[in-house]
Amino acid sequence: MSKITLGILGGGQLGSMLSVAAKKLNIRTVVYCNDRSAPAFNFCDEFIYGKYDDKNEIYNFAGKVDIITYEFENIPFETLNELNKLKTVLPKPSINRLIQHRLAEKDFINKLNIRTTRYVYVKEEKDLETLSDFLPGILKTTTMGYDGKGQYQINKIEQIPSLNIDFSKEYILEKLVKLKKEISVIITRFGNSKYEIYEPIENIHEDQILRYSKIPAIINEKLFDQSKDWAIQIAEELKFIGTLCVEFFIDRNENLYVNEIAPRVHNSGHLTINAYNVSQFENHIRAVCSLEQIPIKKISNAEMTNLIGNQIMPYRENPQLKENQFLFDYLKKEIKEKRKMGHLTTLK
Ligand code: ADP
Ligand code: MG
């Protein structure tokens, strides 16, 4: 069989790690990204710079690849849909459209009788006046949010004017959960009832950005099973192909809620590169390229720490890693505050 070429939309760290996993499987990668200095440039076989709505460049990209996938949600549906007419796009564009919209995503999860936080749609400022029942809460843009961007915590109605909320956008208001813990479950689905699922990962966020992940998650057996069951149910209902992550909240009464779904590989799963025989990235490539499904096995417990902004510096200057430590520098040119620059995984 001739060598498969996989197209990846998005050139961030996830695109980089997908490219590395593809290389291991003898698959060529062409990354398409709207940032000329995107990190995946250093890891893929071919890099195309273009805007996500530039039809000419998008067609050029499609002509070079056999299959297309994407590393982040915020790609216009029209682009994925056009591409899908030329080459198979996985996960299906309709899945991305559903999940990139927080309201549609939460409605979908609730229809499966899976618990989410309480939420309500907010179209304009005056809608907020009657919603004290949802406070304290978090106002989130319905689209384009990530790493806490586009979110405002509202404790009292009176506070709203001082928050300078941009009401040209639409929002949902979510009741704040008194969090005990956050966990995530990563699953790679290959077809009907065919999937590989990783054990729940425990996550700690700082300023709404993931800071730290570990396995095993310290949770009771019921939560362990319920989170996996819900992830399977979601992946099956979506008829998902590839790797998907479900983020969960656990409240102080040990209730489980789905926070959100990421239709892609996920930051909390970076530890699977070192802690499992097959990583979330390799599994994604295997699923979208219809390669063999290999049963996953845990090699070790692990912790992963994100290196955000300047935190990468000491590791660049003098890595000094122990035998059980693995450093990933995303090779981003510019260090910015709150920007994920790399991560460190420690096997335990
Ligand atoms: P993003 O799309 O930016 O990842 P999330 O909705 O996952 O946004 O929110 C980021 C983080 O903010 C969560 O992981 C959690 O720590 C906190 N958070 C968000 N919504 C709530 C909520 N309703 N209750 C408590 N914490 C929340
Ligand atoms: Mg999130």
Short mmCIF file of C-alpha atoms and ligand atoms in Angstrom, two decimals:
data_model
loop_
_atom_site.label_atom_id
_atom_site.label_comp_id
_atom_site.label_asym_id
_atom_site.label_seq_id
_atom_site.Cartn_x
_atom_site.Cartn_y
_atom_site.Cartn_z
CA MET A 1 0.00 0.00 0.00
CA SER A 2 1.32 3.42 -0.84
CA LYS A 3 2.07 5.75 2.01
CA ILE A 4 -0.95 7.55 3.51
CA THR A 5 -0.84 11.35 3.74
CA LEU A 6 -2.87 12.84 6.57
CA GLY A 7 -3.93 16.49 6.49
CA ILE A 8 -4.17 18.23 9.85
CA LEU A 9 -5.97 21.56 10.24
CA GLY A 10 -4.29 23.54 13.00
CA GLY A 11 -0.61 23.77 13.81
CA GLY A 12 -0.43 24.11 17.60
CA GLN A 13 1.10 21.68 20.06
CA LEU A 14 -1.66 19.15 19.40
CA GLY A 15 -0.91 19.26 15.67
CA SER A 16 2.77 18.78 16.49
CA MET A 17 2.18 15.74 18.66
CA LEU A 18 -0.20 14.25 16.09
CA SER A 19 2.54 14.71 13.46
CA VAL A 20 5.10 12.95 15.64
CA ALA A 21 2.70 10.04 16.23
CA ALA A 22 1.95 9.82 12.49
CA LYS A 23 5.64 9.65 11.61
CA LYS A 24 6.03 6.67 13.93
CA LEU A 25 3.26 4.94 11.93
CA ASN A 26 4.89 5.82 8.60
CA ILE A 27 2.17 8.33 7.72
CA ARG A 28 3.03 11.65 6.06
CA THR A 29 1.50 14.81 7.50
CA VAL A 30 0.52 18.08 5.88
CA VAL A 31 -0.39 20.74 8.43
CA TYR A 32 -2.57 23.70 7.45
CA CYS A 33 -2.46 26.69 9.78
CA ASN A 34 -3.23 30.41 9.84
CA ASP A 35 -0.05 31.17 11.78
CA ARG A 36 3.23 31.10 9.87
CA SER A 37 5.24 30.47 13.00
CA ALA A 38 3.03 27.66 14.34
CA PRO A 39 4.95 24.98 16.29
CA ALA A 40 3.80 22.06 14.09
CA PHE A 41 5.98 23.51 11.32
CA ASN A 42 8.89 21.84 13.13
CA PHE A 43 7.28 18.40 13.26
CA CYS A 44 5.18 17.87 10.12
CA ASP A 45 6.35 16.80 6.65
CA GLU A 46 4.75 19.73 4.86
CA PHE A 47 3.30 22.98 6.14
CA ILE A 48 0.77 25.19 4.39
CA TYR A 49 0.04 28.67 5.63
CA GLY A 50 -3.47 29.94 4.96
CA LYS A 51 -6.58 31.42 6.54
CA TYR A 52 -9.29 28.91 7.43
CA ASP A 53 -11.69 30.53 4.96
CA ASP A 54 -9.27 30.88 2.05
CA LYS A 55 -10.92 28.60 -0.50
CA ASN A 56 -7.95 28.43 -2.87
CA GLU A 57 -5.47 27.42 -0.21
CA ILE A 58 -7.95 25.01 1.35
CA TYR A 59 -8.43 23.26 -2.03
CA ASN A 60 -4.66 23.18 -2.54
CA PHE A 61 -4.37 21.47 0.86
CA ALA A 62 -7.10 18.94 0.02
CA GLY A 63 -5.28 18.04 -3.19
CA LYS A 64 -2.20 17.00 -1.27
CA VAL A 65 -3.75 14.65 1.29
CA ASP A 66 -5.75 11.41 1.54
CA ILE A 67 -7.63 12.03 4.80
CA ILE A 68 -8.20 15.16 6.87
CA THR A 69 -8.46 15.69 10.60
CA TYR A 70 -8.22 18.76 12.88
CA GLU A 71 -6.57 19.63 16.16
CA PHE A 72 -8.95 22.30 17.45
CA GLU A 73 -12.66 23.13 17.39
CA ASN A 74 -12.69 26.65 16.07
CA ILE A 75 -12.56 25.89 12.38
CA PRO A 76 -15.49 27.25 10.34
CA PHE A 77 -18.09 24.57 9.61
CA GLU A 78 -18.18 25.67 5.94
CA THR A 79 -14.47 24.89 5.59
CA LEU A 80 -14.79 21.40 7.07
CA ASN A 81 -17.90 20.76 5.02
CA GLU A 82 -16.27 21.85 1.73
CA LEU A 83 -13.21 19.76 2.49
CA ASN A 84 -15.37 16.76 3.28
CA LYS A 85 -16.71 16.83 -0.30
CA LEU A 86 -13.15 16.33 -1.56
CA LYS A 87 -11.58 14.06 1.06
CA THR A 88 -12.92 12.31 4.13
CA VAL A 89 -12.84 14.61 7.16
CA LEU A 90 -12.79 12.87 10.58
CA PRO A 91 -14.30 13.49 13.05
CA LYS A 92 -17.31 14.36 10.87
CA PRO A 93 -17.84 18.13 10.39
CA SER A 94 -21.35 17.92 11.85
CA ILE A 95 -19.86 16.73 15.16
CA ASN A 96 -17.56 19.72 15.29
CA ARG A 97 -20.43 22.09 14.54
CA LEU A 98 -22.40 20.65 17.44
CA ILE A 99 -19.56 20.77 19.93
CA GLN A 100 -18.12 24.16 18.99
CA HIS A 101 -21.37 25.74 20.17
CA ARG A 102 -21.68 25.53 23.96
CA LEU A 103 -25.48 25.68 23.97
CA ALA A 104 -25.94 22.95 21.33
CA GLU A 105 -23.28 20.86 23.09
CA LYS A 106 -24.98 21.08 26.49
CA ASP A 107 -28.44 20.42 25.03
CA PHE A 108 -27.04 17.32 23.32
CA ILE A 109 -25.50 16.00 26.56
CA ASN A 110 -28.70 16.58 28.52
CA LYS A 111 -30.75 14.73 25.91
CA LEU A 112 -28.63 11.68 26.73
CA ASN A 113 -29.72 12.06 30.36
CA ILE A 114 -26.19 12.94 31.34
CA ARG A 115 -25.84 15.64 33.97
CA THR A 116 -24.29 19.02 33.18
CA THR A 117 -24.21 22.22 35.20
CA ARG A 118 -27.46 24.21 35.05
CA TYR A 119 -27.26 26.67 32.19
CA VAL A 120 -29.31 29.20 30.30
CA TYR A 121 -28.93 31.00 27.00
CA VAL A 122 -28.15 34.75 27.21
CA LYS A 123 -28.74 36.69 24.02
CA GLU A 124 -28.62 40.22 25.37
CA GLU A 125 -27.75 42.17 28.46
CA LYS A 126 -31.29 42.50 29.78
CA ASP A 127 -31.68 38.68 29.88
CA LEU A 128 -29.25 38.68 32.77
CA GLU A 129 -31.55 40.79 34.98
CA THR A 130 -33.89 37.88 35.62
CA LEU A 131 -31.27 35.19 36.10
CA SER A 132 -30.19 35.65 39.70
CA ASP A 133 -31.14 32.00 40.20
CA PHE A 134 -28.02 31.08 38.17
CA LEU A 135 -25.68 33.17 40.31
CA PRO A 136 -22.95 32.88 41.29
CA GLY A 137 -22.30 31.76 37.77
CA ILE A 138 -19.98 31.89 34.83
CA LEU A 139 -20.95 33.64 31.63
CA LYS A 140 -19.30 31.91 28.66
CA THR A 141 -19.35 32.85 24.99
CA THR A 142 -21.28 30.23 23.02
CA THR A 143 -18.46 29.91 20.49
CA MET A 144 -14.69 30.36 20.14
CA GLY A 145 -13.79 30.08 23.85
CA TYR A 146 -10.75 28.17 25.14
CA ASP A 147 -8.46 28.27 28.19
CA GLY A 148 -11.09 30.38 29.97
CA LYS A 149 -11.13 33.03 27.25
CA GLY A 150 -14.50 34.72 26.79
CA GLN A 151 -15.62 33.93 30.35
CA TYR A 152 -16.82 36.20 33.16
CA GLN A 153 -17.59 35.10 36.68
CA ILE A 154 -20.68 36.89 37.97
CA ASN A 155 -21.48 36.75 41.66
CA LYS A 156 -24.20 39.42 41.86
CA ILE A 157 -26.40 41.21 39.34
CA GLU A 158 -25.05 44.61 40.52
CA GLN A 159 -21.58 43.60 39.43
CA ILE A 160 -22.48 43.29 35.74
CA PRO A 161 -21.82 46.88 34.54
CA SER A 162 -18.27 46.81 35.93
CA LEU A 163 -17.41 43.63 33.99
CA ASN A 164 -17.51 45.40 30.58
CA ILE A 165 -19.07 42.37 28.95
CA ASP A 166 -18.97 42.42 25.15
CA PHE A 167 -22.66 41.97 24.30
CA SER A 168 -22.04 41.77 20.57
CA LYS A 169 -21.47 38.09 21.40
CA GLU A 170 -23.93 35.46 22.60
CA TYR A 171 -23.45 33.61 25.86
CA ILE A 172 -24.62 30.90 28.16
CA LEU A 173 -24.75 31.51 31.89
CA GLU A 174 -23.75 28.49 33.94
CA LYS A 175 -24.32 28.01 37.62
CA LEU A 176 -21.01 27.79 39.44
CA VAL A 177 -20.33 24.30 40.77
CA LYS A 178 -18.62 24.01 44.15
CA LEU A 179 -15.82 21.93 42.82
CA LYS A 180 -14.16 19.14 44.69
CA LYS A 181 -12.27 17.85 41.69
CA GLU A 182 -12.01 17.92 37.93
CA ILE A 183 -11.33 14.83 35.87
CA SER A 184 -11.28 13.95 32.19
CA VAL A 185 -11.78 10.76 30.23
CA ILE A 186 -10.14 10.20 26.86
CA ILE A 187 -11.57 7.67 24.47
CA THR A 188 -10.63 6.69 20.94
CA ARG A 189 -13.49 5.21 18.96
CA PHE A 190 -12.73 3.09 15.90
CA GLY A 191 -16.30 2.08 14.96
CA ASN A 192 -19.52 0.65 16.43
CA SER A 193 -18.73 -0.44 20.01
CA LYS A 194 -15.05 -0.50 19.10
CA TYR A 195 -13.02 1.80 21.25
CA GLU A 196 -10.00 2.17 23.51
CA ILE A 197 -10.64 4.12 26.69
CA TYR A 198 -8.03 5.50 29.09
CA GLU A 199 -8.62 5.59 32.82
CA PRO A 200 -9.92 8.89 34.28
CA ILE A 201 -7.29 11.61 34.65
CA GLU A 202 -7.37 14.08 37.54
CA ASN A 203 -6.83 17.71 36.54
CA ILE A 204 -5.97 20.91 38.35
CA HIS A 205 -6.66 24.27 36.70
CA GLU A 206 -5.22 27.64 37.62
CA ASP A 207 -6.86 30.76 36.15
CA GLN A 208 -9.04 28.39 34.09
CA ILE A 209 -5.95 26.94 32.38
CA LEU A 210 -4.93 23.33 32.90
CA ARG A 211 -1.86 23.28 35.11
CA TYR A 212 -1.47 19.69 36.20
CA SER A 213 -2.83 16.22 35.37
CA LYS A 214 -2.27 12.80 36.94
CA ILE A 215 -3.22 9.14 36.86
CA PRO A 216 -4.63 7.53 38.80
CA ALA A 217 -7.32 10.07 39.64
CA ILE A 218 -8.13 9.83 43.33
CA ILE A 219 -11.88 9.20 43.04
CA ASN A 220 -14.26 6.52 44.21
CA GLU A 221 -15.13 3.50 42.10
CA LYS A 222 -18.60 4.77 41.24
CA LEU A 223 -17.21 7.99 39.74
CA PHE A 224 -14.48 6.03 37.99
CA ASP A 225 -17.09 3.83 36.26
CA GLN A 226 -19.70 6.52 35.68
CA SER A 227 -17.26 8.89 33.97
CA LYS A 228 -16.09 6.14 31.64
CA ASP A 229 -19.66 5.02 30.91
CA TRP A 230 -20.70 8.57 30.02
CA ALA A 231 -17.68 9.04 27.76
CA ILE A 232 -18.54 5.81 25.95
CA GLN A 233 -22.19 6.83 25.63
CA ILE A 234 -21.21 10.23 24.17
CA ALA A 235 -18.70 8.77 21.71
CA GLU A 236 -21.21 6.12 20.54
CA GLU A 237 -24.07 8.60 20.19
CA LEU A 238 -21.88 10.89 18.06
CA LYS A 239 -20.62 7.91 16.04
CA PHE A 240 -17.28 9.50 16.65
CA ILE A 241 -14.16 8.32 14.84
CA GLY A 242 -10.90 9.33 16.48
CA THR A 243 -9.91 10.56 19.92
CA LEU A 244 -12.34 12.52 22.06
CA CYS A 245 -12.07 13.94 25.57
CA VAL A 246 -14.86 14.51 28.07
CA GLU A 247 -14.13 17.01 30.87
CA PHE A 248 -16.01 16.46 34.13
CA PHE A 249 -16.68 18.31 37.36
CA ILE A 250 -17.13 16.52 40.69
CA ASP A 251 -18.89 18.60 43.33
CA ARG A 252 -18.53 18.46 47.10
CA ASN A 253 -21.36 15.93 47.30
CA GLU A 254 -19.57 13.62 44.86
CA ASN A 255 -21.97 14.37 42.01
CA LEU A 256 -20.53 14.03 38.54
CA TYR A 257 -21.24 16.58 35.78
CA VAL A 258 -20.00 16.75 32.21
CA ASN A 259 -18.33 20.14 31.76
CA GLU A 260 -17.55 19.96 28.09
CA ILE A 261 -16.54 17.69 25.24
CA ALA A 262 -13.39 18.22 23.18
CA PRO A 263 -13.77 16.48 19.80
CA ARG A 264 -10.03 15.92 19.62
CA VAL A 265 -6.91 14.94 21.49
CA HIS A 266 -6.61 16.85 24.76
CA ASN A 267 -3.98 18.47 26.96
CA SER A 268 -4.89 16.26 29.92
CA GLY A 269 -3.98 13.22 27.79
CA HIS A 270 -0.37 14.21 27.15
CA LEU A 271 0.71 11.81 29.85
CA THR A 272 -0.55 8.93 27.68
CA ILE A 273 2.57 9.41 25.50
CA ASN A 274 4.76 8.01 28.27
CA ALA A 275 2.30 6.18 30.51
CA TYR A 276 0.63 3.90 27.92
CA ASN A 277 1.76 1.57 25.15
CA VAL A 278 -0.35 3.63 22.69
CA SER A 279 -0.85 7.37 23.20
CA GLN A 280 -4.03 9.38 22.57
CA PHE A 281 -2.27 10.81 19.50
CA GLU A 282 -1.28 7.48 18.00
CA ASN A 283 -4.77 6.16 18.68
CA HIS A 284 -6.31 9.14 16.92
CA ILE A 285 -4.17 8.53 13.85
CA ARG A 286 -4.94 4.80 13.94
CA ALA A 287 -8.69 5.47 14.08
CA VAL A 288 -8.93 8.17 11.40
CA CYS A 289 -6.57 6.32 9.04
CA SER A 290 -8.34 2.95 9.61
CA LEU A 291 -5.23 1.25 10.96
CA GLU A 292 -5.18 -1.65 13.37
CA GLN A 293 -6.72 -1.15 16.80
CA ILE A 294 -4.28 -2.20 19.51
CA PRO A 295 -5.54 -2.81 23.07
CA ILE A 296 -4.14 -0.12 25.34
CA LYS A 297 -2.11 -1.00 28.42
CA LYS A 298 -0.95 1.27 31.18
CA ILE A 299 2.80 1.15 31.69
CA SER A 300 3.00 3.46 34.67
CA ASN A 301 1.21 5.98 36.84
CA ALA A 302 2.13 9.50 35.81
CA GLU A 303 1.91 13.22 36.43
CA MET A 304 2.01 15.95 33.83
CA THR A 305 2.74 19.60 34.50
CA ASN A 306 2.09 22.25 31.90
CA LEU A 307 4.87 24.80 31.47
CA ILE A 308 3.06 28.08 30.98
CA GLY A 309 4.76 31.31 29.88
CA ASN A 310 8.14 31.77 31.57
CA GLN A 311 7.93 28.40 33.32
CA ILE A 312 9.62 26.88 30.27
CA MET A 313 12.78 28.97 30.78
CA PRO A 314 14.63 26.93 33.42
CA TYR A 315 14.03 23.80 31.34
CA ARG A 316 15.40 25.45 28.22
CA GLU A 317 18.48 26.71 30.04
CA ASN A 318 19.27 23.58 32.00
CA PRO A 319 16.88 20.63 31.63
CA GLN A 320 18.48 18.27 34.23
CA LEU A 321 15.80 15.61 33.87
CA LYS A 322 15.59 12.47 35.93
CA GLU A 323 15.28 9.09 34.24
CA ASN A 324 11.52 9.02 34.77
CA GLN A 325 10.95 12.55 33.42
CA PHE A 326 10.10 13.60 29.88
CA LEU A 327 10.22 17.19 28.70
CA PHE A 328 8.23 18.46 25.72
CA ASP A 329 9.13 21.89 24.41
CA TYR A 330 6.55 23.01 21.85
CA LEU A 331 9.19 25.26 20.24
CA LYS A 332 6.87 28.27 20.21
CA LYS A 333 8.89 31.27 19.16
CA GLU A 334 7.39 33.79 21.50
CA ILE A 335 6.89 33.31 25.23
CA LYS A 336 3.60 34.88 26.30
CA GLU A 337 1.87 35.01 29.65
CA LYS A 338 -0.74 32.21 29.92
CA ARG A 339 0.62 30.56 26.76
CA LYS A 340 1.26 26.81 26.99
CA MET A 341 4.96 26.52 26.08
CA GLY A 342 5.62 22.87 26.91
CA HIS A 343 4.97 20.15 29.44
CA LEU A 344 6.85 17.81 31.73
CA THR A 345 5.67 14.25 32.35
CA THR A 346 6.94 12.28 35.33
CA LEU A 347 6.31 8.55 35.55
CA LYS A 348 5.53 7.42 39.10
P1 ADP B 1 -12.70 26.30 28.22
O1 ADP B 1 -13.51 26.03 27.00
O2 ADP B 1 -12.02 27.61 28.21
O3 ADP B 1 -11.82 25.12 28.61
P2 ADP B 1 -14.37 25.51 30.48
O4 ADP B 1 -15.84 25.65 30.41
O5 ADP B 1 -13.81 24.14 30.42
O6 ADP B 1 -13.77 26.47 29.37
O7 ADP B 1 -13.86 26.24 31.80
C1 ADP B 1 -12.50 26.29 32.18
C2 ADP B 1 -12.36 25.99 33.66
O8 ADP B 1 -13.07 26.97 34.44
C3 ADP B 1 -12.94 24.67 34.10
O9 ADP B 1 -12.03 23.59 33.87
C4 ADP B 1 -13.20 24.94 35.58
O10 ADP B 1 -11.99 24.89 36.34
C5 ADP B 1 -13.71 26.37 35.58
N1 ADP B 1 -15.17 26.38 35.42
C6 ADP B 1 -15.84 26.55 34.25
N2 ADP B 1 -17.18 26.48 34.42
C7 ADP B 1 -17.38 26.27 35.74
C8 ADP B 1 -18.56 26.10 36.55
N3 ADP B 1 -19.80 26.16 36.05
N4 ADP B 1 -18.37 25.86 37.89
C9 ADP B 1 -17.13 25.80 38.41
N5 ADP B 1 -15.99 25.95 37.70
C10 ADP B 1 -16.10 26.18 36.39
MG MG B 2 -12.35 23.22 29.28
#
